[in-house]
Coordinates of C-alpha atoms and ligand atoms in Angstrom, one line a residue:
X1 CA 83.6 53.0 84.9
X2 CA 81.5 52.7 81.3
X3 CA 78.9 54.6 80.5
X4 CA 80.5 57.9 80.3
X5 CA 78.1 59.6 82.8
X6 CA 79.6 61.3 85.7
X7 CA 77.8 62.4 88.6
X8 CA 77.3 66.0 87.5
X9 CA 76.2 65.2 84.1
X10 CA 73.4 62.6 84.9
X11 CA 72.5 65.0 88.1
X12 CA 72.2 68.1 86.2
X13 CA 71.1 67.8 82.8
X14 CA 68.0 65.9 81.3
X15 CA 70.8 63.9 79.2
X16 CA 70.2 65.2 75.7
X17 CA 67.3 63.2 73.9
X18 CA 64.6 65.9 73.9
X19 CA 63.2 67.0 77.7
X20 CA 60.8 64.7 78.7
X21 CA 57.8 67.0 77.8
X22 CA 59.7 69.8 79.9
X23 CA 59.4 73.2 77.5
X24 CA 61.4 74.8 80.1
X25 CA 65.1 76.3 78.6
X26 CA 67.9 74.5 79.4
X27 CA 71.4 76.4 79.4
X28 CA 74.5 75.4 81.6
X29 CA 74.9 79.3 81.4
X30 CA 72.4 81.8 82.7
X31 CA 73.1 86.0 82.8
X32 CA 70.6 87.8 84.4
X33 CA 70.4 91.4 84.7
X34 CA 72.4 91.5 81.3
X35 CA 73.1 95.4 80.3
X36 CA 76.2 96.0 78.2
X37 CA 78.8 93.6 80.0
X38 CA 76.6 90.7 80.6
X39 CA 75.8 91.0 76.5
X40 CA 80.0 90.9 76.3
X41 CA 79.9 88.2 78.7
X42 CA 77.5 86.2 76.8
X43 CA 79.3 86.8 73.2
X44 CA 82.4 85.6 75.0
X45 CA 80.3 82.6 75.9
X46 CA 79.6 82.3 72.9
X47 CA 82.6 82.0 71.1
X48 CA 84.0 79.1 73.5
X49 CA 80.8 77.0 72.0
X50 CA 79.0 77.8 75.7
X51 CA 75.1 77.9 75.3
X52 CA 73.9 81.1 77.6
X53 CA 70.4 82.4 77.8
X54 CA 69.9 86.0 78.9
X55 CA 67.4 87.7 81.6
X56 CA 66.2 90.8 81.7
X57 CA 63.4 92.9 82.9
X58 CA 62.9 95.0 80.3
X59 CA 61.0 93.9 76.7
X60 CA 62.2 95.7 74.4
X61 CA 66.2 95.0 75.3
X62 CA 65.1 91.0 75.1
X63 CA 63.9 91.7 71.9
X64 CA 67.3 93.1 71.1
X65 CA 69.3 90.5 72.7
X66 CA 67.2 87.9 70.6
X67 CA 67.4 90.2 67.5
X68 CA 71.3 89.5 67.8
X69 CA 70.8 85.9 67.7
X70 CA 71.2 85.2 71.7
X71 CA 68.6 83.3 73.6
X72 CA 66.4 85.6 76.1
X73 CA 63.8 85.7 78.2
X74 CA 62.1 88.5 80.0
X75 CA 62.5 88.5 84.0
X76 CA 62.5 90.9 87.1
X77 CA 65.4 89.8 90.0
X78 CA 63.1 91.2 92.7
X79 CA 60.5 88.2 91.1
X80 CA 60.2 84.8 93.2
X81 CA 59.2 83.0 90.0
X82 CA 62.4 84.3 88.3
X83 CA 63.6 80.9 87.0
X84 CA 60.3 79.8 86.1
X85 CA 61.2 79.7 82.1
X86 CA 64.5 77.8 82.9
X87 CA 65.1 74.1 83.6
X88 CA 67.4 74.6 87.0
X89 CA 69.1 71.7 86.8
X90 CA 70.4 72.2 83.5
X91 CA 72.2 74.9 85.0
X92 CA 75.7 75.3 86.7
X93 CA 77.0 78.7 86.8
X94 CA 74.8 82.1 86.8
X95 CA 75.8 85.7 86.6
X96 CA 74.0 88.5 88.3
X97 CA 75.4 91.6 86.6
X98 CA 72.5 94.2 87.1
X99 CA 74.3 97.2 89.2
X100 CA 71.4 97.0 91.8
X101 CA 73.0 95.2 95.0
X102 CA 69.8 95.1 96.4
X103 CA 68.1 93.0 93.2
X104 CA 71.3 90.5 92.9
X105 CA 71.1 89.8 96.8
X106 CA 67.2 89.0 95.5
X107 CA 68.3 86.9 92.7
X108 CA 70.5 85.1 95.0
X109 CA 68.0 84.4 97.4
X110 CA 65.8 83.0 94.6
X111 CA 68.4 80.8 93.1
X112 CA 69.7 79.5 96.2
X113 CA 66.1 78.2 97.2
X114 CA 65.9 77.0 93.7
X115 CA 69.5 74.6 93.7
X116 CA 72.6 74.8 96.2
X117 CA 74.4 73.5 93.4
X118 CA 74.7 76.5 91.1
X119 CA 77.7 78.5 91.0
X120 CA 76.9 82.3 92.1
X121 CA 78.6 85.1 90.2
X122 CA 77.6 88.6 90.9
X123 CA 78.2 92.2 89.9
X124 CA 78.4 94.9 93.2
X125 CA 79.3 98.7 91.9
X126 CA 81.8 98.8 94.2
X127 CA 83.6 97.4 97.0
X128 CA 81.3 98.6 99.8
X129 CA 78.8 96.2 97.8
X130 CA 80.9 93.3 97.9
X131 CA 81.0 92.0 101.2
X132 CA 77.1 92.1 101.1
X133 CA 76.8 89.9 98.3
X134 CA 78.9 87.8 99.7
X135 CA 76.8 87.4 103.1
X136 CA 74.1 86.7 100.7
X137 CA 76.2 83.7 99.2
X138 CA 77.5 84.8 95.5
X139 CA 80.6 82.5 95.6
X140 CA 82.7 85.2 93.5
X141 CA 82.2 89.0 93.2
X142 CA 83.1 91.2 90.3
X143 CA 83.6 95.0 91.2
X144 CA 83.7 96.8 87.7
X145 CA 85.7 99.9 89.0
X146 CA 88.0 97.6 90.2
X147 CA 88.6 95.5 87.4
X148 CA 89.3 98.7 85.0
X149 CA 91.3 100.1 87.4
X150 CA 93.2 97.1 87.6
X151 CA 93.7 96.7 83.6
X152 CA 94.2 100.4 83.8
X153 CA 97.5 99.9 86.1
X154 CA 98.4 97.1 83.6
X155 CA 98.3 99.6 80.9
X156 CA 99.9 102.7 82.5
X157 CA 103.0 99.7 83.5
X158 CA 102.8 99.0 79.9
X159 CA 103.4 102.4 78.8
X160 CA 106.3 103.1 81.2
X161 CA 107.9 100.1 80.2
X162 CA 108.4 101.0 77.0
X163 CA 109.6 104.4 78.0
X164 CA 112.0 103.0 80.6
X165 CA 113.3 101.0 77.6
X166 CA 113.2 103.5 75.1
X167 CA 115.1 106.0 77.7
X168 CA 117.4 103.3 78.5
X169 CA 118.5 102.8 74.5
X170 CA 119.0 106.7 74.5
X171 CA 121.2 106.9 77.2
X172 CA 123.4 104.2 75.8
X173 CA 123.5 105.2 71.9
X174 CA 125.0 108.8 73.7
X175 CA 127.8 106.7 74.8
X176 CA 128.9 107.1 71.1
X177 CA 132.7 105.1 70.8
X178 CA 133.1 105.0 74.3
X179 CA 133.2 101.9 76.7
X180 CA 130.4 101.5 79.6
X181 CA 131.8 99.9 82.5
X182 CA 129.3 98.0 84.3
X183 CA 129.9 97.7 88.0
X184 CA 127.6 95.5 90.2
X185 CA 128.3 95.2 94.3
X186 CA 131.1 93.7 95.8
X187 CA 131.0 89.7 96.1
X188 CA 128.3 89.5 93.9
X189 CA 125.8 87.3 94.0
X190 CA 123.7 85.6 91.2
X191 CA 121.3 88.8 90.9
X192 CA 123.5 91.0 90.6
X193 CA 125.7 89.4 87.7
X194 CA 123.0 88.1 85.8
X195 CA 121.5 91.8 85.2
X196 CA 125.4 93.1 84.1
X197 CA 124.8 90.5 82.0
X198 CA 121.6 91.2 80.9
X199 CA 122.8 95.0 80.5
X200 CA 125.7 94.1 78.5
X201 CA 123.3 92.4 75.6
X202 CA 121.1 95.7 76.0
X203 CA 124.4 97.6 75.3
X204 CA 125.2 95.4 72.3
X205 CA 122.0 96.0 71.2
X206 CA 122.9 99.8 70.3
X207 CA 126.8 98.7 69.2
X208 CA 127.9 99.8 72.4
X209 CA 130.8 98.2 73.9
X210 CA 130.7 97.1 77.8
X211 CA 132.6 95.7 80.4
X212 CA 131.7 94.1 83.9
X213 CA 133.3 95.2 87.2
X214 CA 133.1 93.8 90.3
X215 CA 135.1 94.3 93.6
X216 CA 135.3 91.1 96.4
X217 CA 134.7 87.6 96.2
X218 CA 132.6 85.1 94.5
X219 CA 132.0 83.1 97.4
X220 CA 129.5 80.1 97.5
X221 CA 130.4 76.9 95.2
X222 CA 127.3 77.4 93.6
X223 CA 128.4 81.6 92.7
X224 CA 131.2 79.7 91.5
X225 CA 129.2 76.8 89.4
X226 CA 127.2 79.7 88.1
X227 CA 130.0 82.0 86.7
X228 CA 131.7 79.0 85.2
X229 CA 128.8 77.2 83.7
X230 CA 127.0 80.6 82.4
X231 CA 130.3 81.5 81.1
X232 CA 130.2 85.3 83.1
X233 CA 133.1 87.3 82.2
X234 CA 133.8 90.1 84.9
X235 CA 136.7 92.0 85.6
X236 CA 137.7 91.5 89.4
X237 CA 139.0 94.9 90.7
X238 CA 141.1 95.1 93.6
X239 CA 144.8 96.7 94.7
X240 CA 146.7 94.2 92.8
X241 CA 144.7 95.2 89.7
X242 CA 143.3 98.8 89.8
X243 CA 141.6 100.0 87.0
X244 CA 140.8 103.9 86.3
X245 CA 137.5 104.5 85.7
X246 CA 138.3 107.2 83.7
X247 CA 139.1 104.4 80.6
X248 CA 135.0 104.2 80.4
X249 CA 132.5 106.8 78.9
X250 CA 129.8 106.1 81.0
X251 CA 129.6 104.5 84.4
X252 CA 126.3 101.9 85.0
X253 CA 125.6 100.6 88.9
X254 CA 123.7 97.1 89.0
X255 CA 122.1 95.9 91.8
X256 CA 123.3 99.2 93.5
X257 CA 123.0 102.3 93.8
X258 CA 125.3 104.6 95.3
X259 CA 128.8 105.6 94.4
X260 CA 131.4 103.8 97.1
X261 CA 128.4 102.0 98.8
X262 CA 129.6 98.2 98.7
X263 CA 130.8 98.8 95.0
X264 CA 133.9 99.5 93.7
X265 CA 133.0 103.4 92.2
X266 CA 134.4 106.0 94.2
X267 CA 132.1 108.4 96.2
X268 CA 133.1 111.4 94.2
X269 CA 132.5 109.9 90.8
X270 CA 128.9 110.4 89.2
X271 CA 127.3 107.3 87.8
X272 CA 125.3 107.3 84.5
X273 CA 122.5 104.4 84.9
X274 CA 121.2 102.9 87.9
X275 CA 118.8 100.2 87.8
X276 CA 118.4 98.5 91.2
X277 CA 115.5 96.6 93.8
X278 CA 116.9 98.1 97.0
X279 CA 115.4 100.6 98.6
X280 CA 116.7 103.8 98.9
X281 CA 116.0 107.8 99.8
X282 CA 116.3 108.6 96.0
X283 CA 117.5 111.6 96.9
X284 CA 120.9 110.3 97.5
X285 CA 120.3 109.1 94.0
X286 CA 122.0 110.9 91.2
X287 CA 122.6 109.7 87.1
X288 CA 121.2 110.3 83.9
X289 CA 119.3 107.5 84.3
X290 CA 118.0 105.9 86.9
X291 CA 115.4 103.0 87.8
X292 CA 114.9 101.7 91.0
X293 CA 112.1 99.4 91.8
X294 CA 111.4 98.3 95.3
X295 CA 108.6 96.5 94.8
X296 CA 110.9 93.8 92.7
X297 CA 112.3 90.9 94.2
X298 CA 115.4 91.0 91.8
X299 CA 117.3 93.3 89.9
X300 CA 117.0 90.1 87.0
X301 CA 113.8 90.6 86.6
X302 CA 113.8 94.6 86.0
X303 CA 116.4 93.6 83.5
X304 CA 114.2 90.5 82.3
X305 CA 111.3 93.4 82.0
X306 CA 113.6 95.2 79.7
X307 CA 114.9 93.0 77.2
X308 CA 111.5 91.4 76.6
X309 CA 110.9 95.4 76.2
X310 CA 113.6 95.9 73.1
X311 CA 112.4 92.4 71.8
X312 CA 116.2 91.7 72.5
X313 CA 116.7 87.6 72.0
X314 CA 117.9 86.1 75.6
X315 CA 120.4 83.1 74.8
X316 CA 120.2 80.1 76.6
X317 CA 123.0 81.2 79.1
X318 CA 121.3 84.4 80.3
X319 CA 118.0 83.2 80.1
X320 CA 119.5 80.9 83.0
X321 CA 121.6 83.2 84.9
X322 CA 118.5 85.7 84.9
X323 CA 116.0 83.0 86.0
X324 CA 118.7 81.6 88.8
X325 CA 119.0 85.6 89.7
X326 CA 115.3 85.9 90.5
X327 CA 114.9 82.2 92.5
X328 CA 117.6 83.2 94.5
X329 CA 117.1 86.5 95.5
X330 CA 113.3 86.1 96.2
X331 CA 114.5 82.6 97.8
X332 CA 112.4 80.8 95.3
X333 CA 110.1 83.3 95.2
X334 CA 109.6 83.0 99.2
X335 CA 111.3 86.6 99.7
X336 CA 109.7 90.1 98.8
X337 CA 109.1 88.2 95.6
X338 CA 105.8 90.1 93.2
X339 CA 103.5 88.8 90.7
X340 CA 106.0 90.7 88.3
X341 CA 108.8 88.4 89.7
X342 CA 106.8 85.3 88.8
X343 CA 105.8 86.7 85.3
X344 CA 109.4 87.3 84.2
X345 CA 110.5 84.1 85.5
X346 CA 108.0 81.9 83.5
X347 CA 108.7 84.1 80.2
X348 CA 112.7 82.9 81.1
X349 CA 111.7 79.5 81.9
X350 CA 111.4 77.8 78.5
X351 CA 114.4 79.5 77.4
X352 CA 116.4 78.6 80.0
X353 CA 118.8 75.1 80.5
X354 CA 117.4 73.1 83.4
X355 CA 120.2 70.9 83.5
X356 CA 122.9 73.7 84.0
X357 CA 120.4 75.0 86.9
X358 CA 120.7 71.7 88.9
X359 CA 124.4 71.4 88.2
X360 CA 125.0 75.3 89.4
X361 CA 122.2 74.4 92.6
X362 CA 124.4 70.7 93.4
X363 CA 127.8 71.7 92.8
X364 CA 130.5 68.9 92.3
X365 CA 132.0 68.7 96.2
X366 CA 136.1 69.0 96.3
X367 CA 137.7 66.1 98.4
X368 CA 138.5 69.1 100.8
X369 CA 134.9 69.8 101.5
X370 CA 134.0 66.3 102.1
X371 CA 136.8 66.4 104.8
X372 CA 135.8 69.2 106.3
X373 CA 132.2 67.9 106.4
X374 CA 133.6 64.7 107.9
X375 CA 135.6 66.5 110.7
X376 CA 133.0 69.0 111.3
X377 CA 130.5 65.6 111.9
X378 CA 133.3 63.7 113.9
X379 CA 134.2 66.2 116.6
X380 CA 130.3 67.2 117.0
X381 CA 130.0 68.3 121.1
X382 CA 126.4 68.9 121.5
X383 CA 125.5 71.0 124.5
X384 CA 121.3 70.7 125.0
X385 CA 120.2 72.0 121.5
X386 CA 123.5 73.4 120.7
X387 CA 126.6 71.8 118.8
X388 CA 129.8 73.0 118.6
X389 CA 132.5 71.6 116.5
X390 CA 135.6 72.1 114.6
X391 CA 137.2 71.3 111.1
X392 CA 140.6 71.3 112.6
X393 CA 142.8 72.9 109.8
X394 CA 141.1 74.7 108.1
X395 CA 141.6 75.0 104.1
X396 CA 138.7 76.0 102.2
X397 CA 136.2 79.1 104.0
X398 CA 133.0 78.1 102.0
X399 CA 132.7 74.6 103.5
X400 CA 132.2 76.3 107.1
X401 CA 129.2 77.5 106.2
X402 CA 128.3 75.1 104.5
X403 CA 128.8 72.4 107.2
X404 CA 126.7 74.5 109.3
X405 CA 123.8 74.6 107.1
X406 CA 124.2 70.3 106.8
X407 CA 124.1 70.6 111.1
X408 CA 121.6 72.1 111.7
X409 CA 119.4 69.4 110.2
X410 CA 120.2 67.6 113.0
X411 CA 117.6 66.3 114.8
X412 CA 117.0 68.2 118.6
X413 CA 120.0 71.2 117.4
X414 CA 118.7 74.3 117.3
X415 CA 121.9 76.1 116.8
X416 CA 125.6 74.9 115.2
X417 CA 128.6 76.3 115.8
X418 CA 131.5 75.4 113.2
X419 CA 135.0 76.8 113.6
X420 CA 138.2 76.0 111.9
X421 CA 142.2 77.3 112.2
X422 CA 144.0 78.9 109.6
X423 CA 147.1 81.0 109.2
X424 CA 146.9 82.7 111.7
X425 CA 143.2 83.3 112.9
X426 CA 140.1 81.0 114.1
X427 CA 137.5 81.4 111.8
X428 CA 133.9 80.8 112.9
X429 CA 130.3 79.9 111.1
X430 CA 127.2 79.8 113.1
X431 CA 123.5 78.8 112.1
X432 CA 120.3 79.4 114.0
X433 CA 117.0 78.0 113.9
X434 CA 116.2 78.8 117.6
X435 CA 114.0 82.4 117.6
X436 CA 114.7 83.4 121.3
X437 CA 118.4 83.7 119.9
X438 CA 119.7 86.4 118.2
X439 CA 123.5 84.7 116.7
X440 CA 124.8 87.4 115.4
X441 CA 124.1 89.4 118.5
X442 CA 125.5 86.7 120.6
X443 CA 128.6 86.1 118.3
X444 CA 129.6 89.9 118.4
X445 CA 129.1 89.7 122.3
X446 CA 131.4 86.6 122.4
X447 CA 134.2 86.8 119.9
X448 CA 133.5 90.9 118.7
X449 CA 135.6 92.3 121.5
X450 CA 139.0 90.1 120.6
X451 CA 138.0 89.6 116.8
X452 CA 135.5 90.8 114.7
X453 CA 132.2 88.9 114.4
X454 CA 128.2 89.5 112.9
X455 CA 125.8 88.7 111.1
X456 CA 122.4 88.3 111.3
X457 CA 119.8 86.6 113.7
X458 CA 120.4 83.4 112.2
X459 CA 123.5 83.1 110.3
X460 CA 126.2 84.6 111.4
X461 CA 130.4 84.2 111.5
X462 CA 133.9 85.9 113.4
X463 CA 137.1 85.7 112.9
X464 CA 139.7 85.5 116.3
X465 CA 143.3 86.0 115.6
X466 CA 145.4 83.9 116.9
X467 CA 148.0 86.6 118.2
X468 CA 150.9 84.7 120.3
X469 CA 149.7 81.0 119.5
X470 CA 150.0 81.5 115.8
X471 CA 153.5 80.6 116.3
X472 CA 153.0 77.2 118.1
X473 CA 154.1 74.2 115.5
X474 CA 152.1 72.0 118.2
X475 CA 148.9 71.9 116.5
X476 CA 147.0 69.6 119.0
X477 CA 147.9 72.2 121.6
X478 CA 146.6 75.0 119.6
X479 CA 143.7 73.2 118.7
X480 CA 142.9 73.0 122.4
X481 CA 143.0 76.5 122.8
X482 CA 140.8 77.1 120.2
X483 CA 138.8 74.9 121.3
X484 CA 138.8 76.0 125.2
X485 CA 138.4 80.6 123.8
X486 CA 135.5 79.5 121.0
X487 CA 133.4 77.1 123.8
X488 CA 134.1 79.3 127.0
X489 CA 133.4 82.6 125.4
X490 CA 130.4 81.5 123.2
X491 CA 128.6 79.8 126.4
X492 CA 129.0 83.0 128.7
X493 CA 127.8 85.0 125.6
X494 CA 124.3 83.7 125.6
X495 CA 124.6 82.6 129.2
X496 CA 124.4 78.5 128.8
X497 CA 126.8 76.9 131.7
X498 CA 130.0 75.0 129.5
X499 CA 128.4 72.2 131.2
X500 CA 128.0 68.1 130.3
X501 CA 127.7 67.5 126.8
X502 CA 125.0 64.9 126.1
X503 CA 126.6 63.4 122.9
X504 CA 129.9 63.6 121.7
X505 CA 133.5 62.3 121.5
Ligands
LIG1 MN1 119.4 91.8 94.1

């Protein structure tokens, strides 16, 4: 298209070159009821090179207002012939601002006689006004109490920031020579690591020297990716390798809370810092320091929160484990996830390395995943909506679960059952999409009694030993037992017949 004129611009305005013998004002920009924040407004205007001209009932302020070098004109809201100085069309957005719901809804009424074209903002004094103006068809409106209260929040959050850092710092320069062991929960997961991490640096910070702890597992390929690409150095804890905690001066729980509570401190020992998202009596809560904040979707961004805090430089390694921390436990900010989630992730997100995030979220698959993929596919029984099948031997744990997840995208399967035989147990992963089924519920029912089995309503696992049959070298035989217990038990558990199956080998 030439000419350069849009719709709006040929529509609206009376394109530039003089009026046409129209005196009337022309302003894209109109305030009316001005007072002290539409005279704020209008200097804001100002400054972004945005013509304005002001309204007002009273004289002697228009004088004023013209006196400071802004365009003005004398008008009453409750007045039909309000817009009679002003060229209408020239105008796209107007602000009502006098605290007088009563005159704005008048002001409305006038402009929307005058265009439905112009954007309507208007000021109520408080919320009660606000659904009102509304009714009367402001398309936005501004509720002063609410907006100081709101900046007032931001403030008071500002202020305890710095004293939660401050604290923080004090609590770790009393540490003196000693060592602070940082302990997050057992298997831990992405959160969790990233904030020991992010502790650690804090640590440094005040010459304090730190070490991570951790009890479990570091299950998931891409936990696994994530330690090894981040370069995370923990400490694994368990009977082959106890540690006293006694070696460390001060004791910090990540991600946690409570002593013995799926971490590796011992109930009787008293923790020095807490900083965790769970929620929690905090009565049951003891240290020098603590900081829980429920309202957070990860433990990464408390600790985000801090280090931008004690202006503390984030390298490119835990400005990625923290961001990775945050997607994942808020599910990419699906999950319990706040605007302060969201506002610590986009401070980490220039700093962080976007290529190590898709490596650690697509991790490299071992030829021993693929196969168990490719069994779990090949011996599919599919029962209705459900599928069963089994990995046959099973060597790696993760790839269970991970075969389910891949299932269940099949079309018309609501629920996968994946099951595989070690040593001397069968060991079980189930996924769920179907909402009148509770899996875990169904798994303790079928395999809880013999076994142990859980979860939740939609993922869920069990483990059945083997007993007897262990022994067998015969492995197609045992395979057929498995087979027959995990089909025959998980059936009657959520009362489906171990009838046809409509697809399968
Ligand atoms: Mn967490």
């Amino acid at each position: 298209m030439c000419g350069g004129f849009n719709i709006k611009e040929s529509g609206k305005h009376t394109n530039g070159n003089g009026t046409n013998g129209d005196t009337r004002l022309q302003s894209p920009y109109l305030i009316v009821g001005s007072g002290s924040i539409g005279s704020t407004v209008a200097r804001e205007l100002l400054k972004r090179n945005k013509k304005v001209v002001l309204i007002d009932k009273d004289a002697g302020k228009v004088e004023t207002l013209r006196e400071q070098e802004f365009e003005a004109v004398v008008g009453d809201l409750n007045d039909p012939n309000l817009l009679d100085p002003i060229n209408v069309k020239s105008v796209e957005v107007v602000l009502i601002l006098s605290s007088d719901v009563a005159a704005n809804k008048n002001a409305i009424a006038t402009i929307k006689q005058a265009s439905d074209n112009i954007q309507i903002i208007a000021r109520a004094p408080s919320t009660v006004g606000k659904g009102e103006l509304e009714a009367a068809g402001a398309d936005s409106v501004v509720v002063p109490p609410r907006i100081v209260s709101d900046a007032t929040m931001r403030i008071l959050e500002r202020v305890e920031s710095a004293k939660h850092a401050s604290d923080i710092l004090n609590v770790l320069r009393s540490n003196g020579d000693g060592k602070l062991a940082i302990v997050v929960h057992d298997n831990p997961d992405p959160d969790a690591m990233s904030g020991a991490v992010a502790l650690k640096a804090i640590a440094a910070s005040v010459g304090t020297e730190s070490e991570i702890l951790y009890r479990g597992e570091i299950g998931h390929q891409e936990n696994k990716a994530f330690v090894n690409l981040l370069h995370i150095g923990m400490d694994k804890i368990d009977e082959e390798k106890a540690r006293p905690l006694s070696e460390f001066k001060k004791i910090a729980l990540i991600d946690c809370s409570i002593p013995e509570e799926n971490n590796l401190v011992p109930k009787n020992v008293v923790v020095d810092i807490v900083i965790d998202h769970h929620p929690v009596g905090m009565e049951d809560v003891h240290a020098e320091y603590v900081d829980i904040r429920p309202n957070t979707g990860a433990t990464a961004t408390i600790m985000t929160k801090y280090l931008q805090e004690l202006d503390i430089s984030i390298d490119k390694d835990l400005a990625t484990a923290l961001l990775y921390g945050i997607r994942t436990d808020t599910l990419g900010f699906k999950r319990n996830a706040n605007p302060v989630d969201l506002t610590a992730a986009a401070f980490l997100y220039p700093l962080a390395d976007h290529e190590i995030l898709n490596r650690i979220e697509t991790p490299a698959i071992s030829i021993e995943t693929l196969d168990t993929f490719g069994k779990s596919i090949r011996n599919r029984k599919i029962r209705g909506s459900y599928l069963i099948t089994n990995v046959g031997t099973l060597k790696d744990r993760d790839a269970l679960a991970q075969a389910a997840d891949y299932l269940l995208n099949l079309e018309g399967i609501t629920t996968v059952l994946v099951y595989g035989v070690g040593e001397d147990q069968i060991y079980l992963s189930g996924r769920s999409n179907d909402i009148r089924l509770n899996l875990g519920e169904a798994m303790h029912r079928a395999f809880g009694e013999t076994g142990s089995a859980g979860g939740h309503a939609t993922t869920a696992g069990a483990q059945i030993p083997l007993g007897v049959f262990s022994d067998t070298k015969d492995r197609p035989a045992l395979m057929k037992i498995a087979e027959e217990v995990v089909m025959k038990r998980f059936f009657a558990a959520i009362g489906v017949e171990n009838g046809d199956e409509t697809e399968g080998e």
